[in-house]
């Protein structure tokens, strides 16, 4: 496995490879990331993983400094999965101090939901993903559906910039109890983890309500909020949206369009997100 830290070396190494599938990550790799690597292996001759905790997607009060960085164990996991290339740049390599900031945005998709609560987030994600795609030049890049809005924003950014790169959505991986895997789950103790399960329970409740014929998005959103409230989590949003545009719906009609239910909530100081796409049977 080749490990690179600079853009130049990454480009040279990549040029020697055939088709490449890229899995962009911030490290602290868990089974969810490894499922992306396995999907990537099916899609191209070689798999590249980027490991970079991207400062521009964190607000000053967020957890950039304390975000886990277990680089040795991450590299061991990549090696065990048969990854060909790991790109692990420094902050100065991707954001050279002598070069001023650039801005990229996909306002129609990015200003709602996460964008309301973390206004800096998608600008930072777009900046770093555009850089990573430009450095590695993969044929395909894999992103988890766990970060549903991020996936939609990146699809739109890639199409909008005319990048010849396919974006592959990959299913959310959950623990047996239903908690969506996230590097931030490591911050939860056992009791907090149980409260965190209320996010997936709320989504299950939404799906049940819709399957039972509920067509009013407000009713479904209310049902999700009630589930989370009984577990003492502070809700940022519980939303029923158009699965492609992420716009609010007047009425749920699965025959016309699958909907996506999305939730974000705080278990004490840990912020969790989850979602579920609900489609007609
Ligand atoms: O989903 C993540 O881990 C990050 O947002 C990403 C896409 C690697 C960009 O830093």
mmCIF file of N, CA and C in Angstrom, residues 37-113:
data_model
loop_
_atom_site.group_PDB
_atom_site.id
_atom_site.type_symbol
_atom_site.label_atom_id
_atom_site.label_comp_id
_atom_site.label_asym_id
_atom_site.label_seq_id
_atom_site.Cartn_x
_atom_site.Cartn_y
_atom_site.Cartn_z
ATOM 1 N N UNK A 37 -15.063 1.080 1.275
ATOM 2 C CA UNK A 37 -13.857 0.555 0.607
ATOM 3 C C UNK A 37 -14.220 -0.706 -0.180
ATOM 4 N N UNK A 38 -15.048 -1.560 0.438
ATOM 5 C CA UNK A 38 -15.414 -2.812 -0.258
ATOM 6 C C UNK A 38 -16.225 -2.511 -1.520
ATOM 7 N N UNK A 39 -17.120 -1.542 -1.418
ATOM 8 C CA UNK A 39 -17.893 -1.157 -2.616
ATOM 9 C C UNK A 39 -16.946 -0.583 -3.667
ATOM 10 N N UNK A 40 -15.987 0.242 -3.214
ATOM 11 C CA UNK A 40 -15.037 0.865 -4.146
ATOM 12 C C UNK A 40 -14.273 -0.214 -4.919
ATOM 13 N N UNK A 41 -13.925 -1.292 -4.225
ATOM 14 C CA UNK A 41 -13.154 -2.362 -4.887
ATOM 15 C C UNK A 41 -13.931 -2.993 -6.030
ATOM 16 N N UNK A 42 -15.279 -2.990 -5.898
ATOM 17 C CA UNK A 42 -16.095 -3.580 -6.973
ATOM 18 C C UNK A 42 -16.171 -2.651 -8.184
ATOM 19 N N UNK A 43 -15.818 -1.384 -8.001
ATOM 20 C CA UNK A 43 -16.117 -0.394 -9.035
ATOM 21 C C UNK A 43 -14.916 0.005 -9.887
ATOM 22 N N UNK A 44 -13.706 -0.346 -9.448
ATOM 23 C CA UNK A 44 -12.518 0.106 -10.192
ATOM 24 C C UNK A 44 -11.376 -0.881 -9.977
ATOM 25 N N UNK A 45 -10.298 -0.702 -10.765
ATOM 26 C CA UNK A 45 -9.128 -1.595 -10.630
ATOM 27 C C UNK A 45 -8.425 -1.362 -9.303
ATOM 28 N N UNK A 46 -8.415 -0.106 -8.832
ATOM 29 C CA UNK A 46 -7.654 0.249 -7.632
ATOM 30 C C UNK A 46 -8.508 1.116 -6.711
ATOM 31 N N UNK A 47 -8.179 1.023 -5.405
ATOM 32 C CA UNK A 47 -8.918 1.820 -4.421
ATOM 33 C C UNK A 47 -7.970 2.804 -3.748
ATOM 34 N N UNK A 48 -8.384 4.072 -3.713
ATOM 35 C CA UNK A 48 -7.650 5.095 -2.965
ATOM 36 C C UNK A 48 -8.535 5.574 -1.824
ATOM 37 N N UNK A 49 -7.920 5.818 -0.672
ATOM 38 C CA UNK A 49 -8.639 6.372 0.482
ATOM 39 C C UNK A 49 -7.920 7.661 0.852
ATOM 40 N N UNK A 50 -8.677 8.742 1.065
ATOM 41 C CA UNK A 50 -8.029 9.937 1.620
ATOM 42 C C UNK A 50 -8.389 10.022 3.099
ATOM 43 N N UNK A 51 -7.383 10.375 3.883
ATOM 44 C CA UNK A 51 -7.583 10.553 5.333
ATOM 45 C C UNK A 51 -7.145 11.972 5.650
ATOM 46 N N UNK A 52 -8.126 12.824 5.971
ATOM 47 C CA UNK A 52 -7.804 14.236 6.198
ATOM 48 C C UNK A 52 -8.920 14.851 7.034
ATOM 49 N N UNK A 53 -8.576 15.307 8.228
ATOM 50 C CA UNK A 53 -9.564 15.990 9.070
ATOM 51 C C UNK A 53 -9.600 17.433 8.580
ATOM 52 N N UNK A 54 -10.689 17.759 7.897
ATOM 53 C CA UNK A 54 -10.764 19.009 7.137
ATOM 54 C C UNK A 54 -11.183 20.191 8.013
ATOM 55 N N UNK A 55 -10.261 21.121 8.291
ATOM 56 C CA UNK A 55 -10.600 22.198 9.234
ATOM 57 C C UNK A 55 -11.724 23.095 8.756
ATOM 58 N N UNK A 56 -11.877 23.246 7.420
ATOM 59 C CA UNK A 56 -12.848 24.248 6.949
ATOM 60 C C UNK A 56 -14.302 23.807 7.120
ATOM 61 N N UNK A 57 -14.537 22.545 7.476
ATOM 62 C CA UNK A 57 -15.936 22.145 7.685
ATOM 63 C C UNK A 57 -16.331 22.154 9.167
ATOM 64 N N UNK A 58 -15.417 22.623 10.020
ATOM 65 C CA UNK A 58 -15.716 22.753 11.450
ATOM 66 C C UNK A 58 -15.859 24.237 11.791
ATOM 67 N N UNK A 59 -16.864 24.574 12.601
ATOM 68 C CA UNK A 59 -16.946 25.936 13.138
ATOM 69 C C UNK A 59 -15.991 26.029 14.323
ATOM 70 N N UNK A 60 -15.608 27.271 14.720
ATOM 71 C CA UNK A 60 -14.630 27.411 15.805
ATOM 72 C C UNK A 60 -15.038 26.684 17.095
ATOM 73 N N UNK A 61 -16.361 26.602 17.385
ATOM 74 C CA UNK A 61 -16.784 25.958 18.633
ATOM 75 C C UNK A 61 -16.909 24.440 18.491
ATOM 76 N N UNK A 62 -16.669 23.898 17.290
ATOM 77 C CA UNK A 62 -16.869 22.450 17.090
ATOM 78 C C UNK A 62 -15.599 21.660 17.431
ATOM 79 N N UNK A 63 -15.633 20.341 17.122
ATOM 80 C CA UNK A 63 -14.652 19.417 17.695
ATOM 81 C C UNK A 63 -13.429 19.161 16.802
ATOM 82 N N UNK A 64 -12.993 20.158 16.008
ATOM 83 C CA UNK A 64 -11.840 19.913 15.120
ATOM 84 C C UNK A 64 -10.607 19.431 15.900
ATOM 85 N N UNK A 65 -10.294 20.127 17.011
ATOM 86 C CA UNK A 65 -9.068 19.772 17.757
ATOM 87 C C UNK A 65 -9.175 18.368 18.346
ATOM 88 N N UNK A 66 -10.372 18.047 18.887
ATOM 89 C CA UNK A 66 -10.461 16.758 19.583
ATOM 90 C C UNK A 66 -10.931 15.614 18.678
ATOM 91 N N UNK A 67 -11.182 15.915 17.384
ATOM 92 C CA UNK A 67 -11.624 14.854 16.472
ATOM 93 C C UNK A 67 -10.578 13.740 16.464
ATOM 94 N N UNK A 68 -11.001 12.455 16.616
ATOM 95 C CA UNK A 68 -10.014 11.374 16.721
ATOM 96 C C UNK A 68 -9.132 11.245 15.474
ATOM 97 N N UNK A 69 -7.822 10.996 15.694
ATOM 98 C CA UNK A 69 -6.887 10.859 14.568
ATOM 99 C C UNK A 69 -5.996 9.627 14.765
ATOM 100 N N UNK A 70 -6.589 8.433 14.788
ATOM 101 C CA UNK A 70 -5.790 7.210 15.034
ATOM 102 C C UNK A 70 -5.130 6.720 13.745
ATOM 103 N N UNK A 71 -4.151 7.492 13.241
ATOM 104 C CA UNK A 71 -3.649 7.254 11.877
ATOM 105 C C UNK A 71 -3.042 5.860 11.708
ATOM 106 N N UNK A 72 -2.298 5.375 12.754
ATOM 107 C CA UNK A 72 -1.661 4.058 12.558
ATOM 108 C C UNK A 72 -2.711 2.971 12.400
ATOM 109 N N UNK A 73 -3.741 2.995 13.264
ATOM 110 C CA UNK A 73 -4.760 1.941 13.135
ATOM 111 C C UNK A 73 -5.581 2.139 11.859
ATOM 112 N N UNK A 74 -5.771 3.385 11.426
ATOM 113 C CA UNK A 74 -6.465 3.601 10.141
ATOM 114 C C UNK A 74 -5.671 2.988 8.987
ATOM 115 N N UNK A 75 -4.348 3.198 9.001
ATOM 116 C CA UNK A 75 -3.533 2.648 7.910
ATOM 117 C C UNK A 75 -3.570 1.123 7.942
ATOM 118 N N UNK A 76 -3.545 0.549 9.152
ATOM 119 C CA UNK A 76 -3.599 -0.919 9.268
ATOM 120 C C UNK A 76 -4.922 -1.441 8.698
ATOM 121 N N UNK A 77 -6.009 -0.722 8.984
ATOM 122 C CA UNK A 77 -7.312 -1.157 8.453
ATOM 123 C C UNK A 77 -7.320 -1.075 6.918
ATOM 124 N N UNK A 78 -6.757 -0.005 6.382
ATOM 125 C CA UNK A 78 -6.704 0.133 4.916
ATOM 126 C C UNK A 78 -5.876 -1.002 4.300
ATOM 127 N N UNK A 79 -4.747 -1.261 4.953
ATOM 128 C CA UNK A 79 -3.868 -2.335 4.450
ATOM 129 C C UNK A 79 -4.627 -3.662 4.430
ATOM 130 N N UNK A 80 -5.325 -3.943 5.538
ATOM 131 C CA UNK A 80 -6.054 -5.214 5.654
ATOM 132 C C UNK A 80 -7.162 -5.323 4.605
ATOM 133 N N UNK A 81 -7.703 -4.180 4.183
ATOM 134 C CA UNK A 81 -8.779 -4.205 3.171
ATOM 135 C C UNK A 81 -8.227 -4.231 1.748
ATOM 136 N N UNK A 82 -6.886 -4.164 1.609
ATOM 137 C CA UNK A 82 -6.301 -4.191 0.269
ATOM 138 C C UNK A 82 -6.378 -2.853 -0.459
ATOM 139 N N UNK A 83 -6.409 -1.756 0.304
ATOM 140 C CA UNK A 83 -6.392 -0.422 -0.330
ATOM 141 C C UNK A 83 -5.046 -0.228 -1.019
ATOM 142 N N UNK A 84 -5.050 0.404 -2.195
ATOM 143 C CA UNK A 84 -3.803 0.580 -2.948
ATOM 144 C C UNK A 84 -3.073 1.861 -2.585
ATOM 145 N N UNK A 85 -3.834 2.936 -2.333
ATOM 146 C CA UNK A 85 -3.210 4.247 -2.133
ATOM 147 C C UNK A 85 -3.951 4.986 -1.021
ATOM 148 N N UNK A 86 -3.200 5.488 -0.040
ATOM 149 C CA UNK A 86 -3.800 6.356 0.982
ATOM 150 C C UNK A 86 -3.178 7.740 0.833
ATOM 151 N N UNK A 87 -4.024 8.746 0.666
ATOM 152 C CA UNK A 87 -3.562 10.134 0.588
ATOM 153 C C UNK A 87 -3.858 10.778 1.935
ATOM 154 N N UNK A 88 -2.794 11.166 2.649
ATOM 155 C CA UNK A 88 -2.933 11.704 4.007
ATOM 156 C C UNK A 88 -2.159 13.038 4.083
ATOM 157 N N UNK A 89 -2.772 14.083 3.505
ATOM 158 C CA UNK A 89 -2.043 15.357 3.438
ATOM 159 C C UNK A 89 -2.080 16.129 4.755
ATOM 160 N N UNK A 90 -1.201 17.110 4.881
ATOM 161 C CA UNK A 90 -1.283 18.050 6.002
ATOM 162 C C UNK A 90 -2.256 19.169 5.617
ATOM 163 N N UNK A 91 -2.622 19.965 6.617
ATOM 164 C CA UNK A 91 -3.523 21.088 6.341
ATOM 165 C C UNK A 91 -2.847 22.059 5.364
ATOM 166 N N UNK A 92 -1.559 22.342 5.576
ATOM 167 C CA UNK A 92 -0.878 23.307 4.696
ATOM 168 C C UNK A 92 -0.752 22.795 3.261
ATOM 169 N N UNK A 93 -0.702 21.479 3.095
ATOM 170 C CA UNK A 93 -0.597 20.937 1.741
ATOM 171 C C UNK A 93 -1.895 21.202 0.959
ATOM 172 N N UNK A 94 -3.032 20.980 1.617
ATOM 173 C CA UNK A 94 -4.305 21.179 0.900
ATOM 174 C C UNK A 94 -4.762 22.633 0.922
ATOM 175 N N UNK A 95 -4.354 23.359 1.967
ATOM 176 C CA UNK A 95 -4.730 24.782 2.065
ATOM 177 C C UNK A 95 -3.448 25.601 2.212
ATOM 178 N N UNK A 96 -2.679 25.775 1.108
ATOM 179 C CA UNK A 96 -1.401 26.493 1.221
ATOM 180 C C UNK A 96 -1.635 27.893 1.772
ATOM 181 N N UNK A 97 -0.904 28.264 2.842
ATOM 182 C CA UNK A 97 -1.141 29.567 3.467
ATOM 183 C C UNK A 97 -0.985 30.735 2.490
ATOM 184 N N UNK A 98 -0.128 30.557 1.484
ATOM 185 C CA UNK A 98 0.112 31.669 0.556
ATOM 186 C C UNK A 98 -1.033 31.855 -0.444
ATOM 187 N N UNK A 99 -1.921 30.878 -0.516
ATOM 188 C CA UNK A 99 -3.036 30.963 -1.471
ATOM 189 C C UNK A 99 -4.283 31.373 -0.701
ATOM 190 N N UNK A 100 -4.958 32.393 -1.180
ATOM 191 C CA UNK A 100 -6.166 32.866 -0.484
ATOM 192 C C UNK A 100 -7.275 31.827 -0.522
ATOM 193 N N UNK A 101 -8.294 32.061 0.289
ATOM 194 C CA UNK A 101 -9.403 31.112 0.354
ATOM 195 C C UNK A 101 -10.189 31.113 -0.956
ATOM 196 N N UNK A 102 -10.721 29.964 -1.315
ATOM 197 C CA UNK A 102 -11.676 29.909 -2.423
ATOM 198 C C UNK A 102 -13.013 29.500 -1.838
ATOM 199 N N UNK A 103 -14.076 29.847 -2.530
ATOM 200 C CA UNK A 103 -15.401 29.475 -2.032
ATOM 201 C C UNK A 103 -16.143 28.682 -3.084
ATOM 202 N N UNK A 104 -16.846 27.660 -2.629
ATOM 203 C CA UNK A 104 -17.678 26.850 -3.513
ATOM 204 C C UNK A 104 -18.987 26.629 -2.785
ATOM 205 N N UNK A 105 -20.096 26.753 -3.472
ATOM 206 C CA UNK A 105 -21.339 26.451 -2.748
ATOM 207 C C UNK A 105 -22.405 25.931 -3.694
ATOM 208 N N UNK A 106 -23.338 25.213 -3.116
ATOM 209 C CA UNK A 106 -24.476 24.672 -3.851
ATOM 210 C C UNK A 106 -25.699 25.140 -3.052
ATOM 211 N N UNK A 107 -26.004 26.459 -3.133
ATOM 212 C CA UNK A 107 -26.927 27.043 -2.159
ATOM 213 C C UNK A 107 -28.294 26.368 -2.083
ATOM 214 N N UNK A 108 -28.843 25.958 -3.245
ATOM 215 C CA UNK A 108 -30.207 25.405 -3.204
ATOM 216 C C UNK A 108 -30.306 24.181 -2.314
ATOM 217 N N UNK A 109 -29.236 23.387 -2.286
ATOM 218 C CA UNK A 109 -29.288 22.162 -1.473
ATOM 219 C C UNK A 109 -28.647 22.353 -0.110
ATOM 220 N N UNK A 110 -27.773 23.338 0.007
ATOM 221 C CA UNK A 110 -26.916 23.392 1.197
ATOM 222 C C UNK A 110 -27.400 24.355 2.273
ATOM 223 N N UNK A 111 -28.375 25.223 1.928
ATOM 224 C CA UNK A 111 -28.744 26.231 2.938
ATOM 225 C C UNK A 111 -29.768 25.725 3.943
ATOM 226 N N UNK A 112 -30.378 24.582 3.666
ATOM 227 C CA UNK A 112 -31.422 24.061 4.542
ATOM 228 C C UNK A 112 -30.831 23.008 5.501
ATOM 229 N N UNK A 113 -31.632 22.497 6.418
ATOM 230 C CA UNK A 113 -31.272 21.378 7.296
ATOM 231 C C UNK A 113 -29.913 21.609 7.962
#
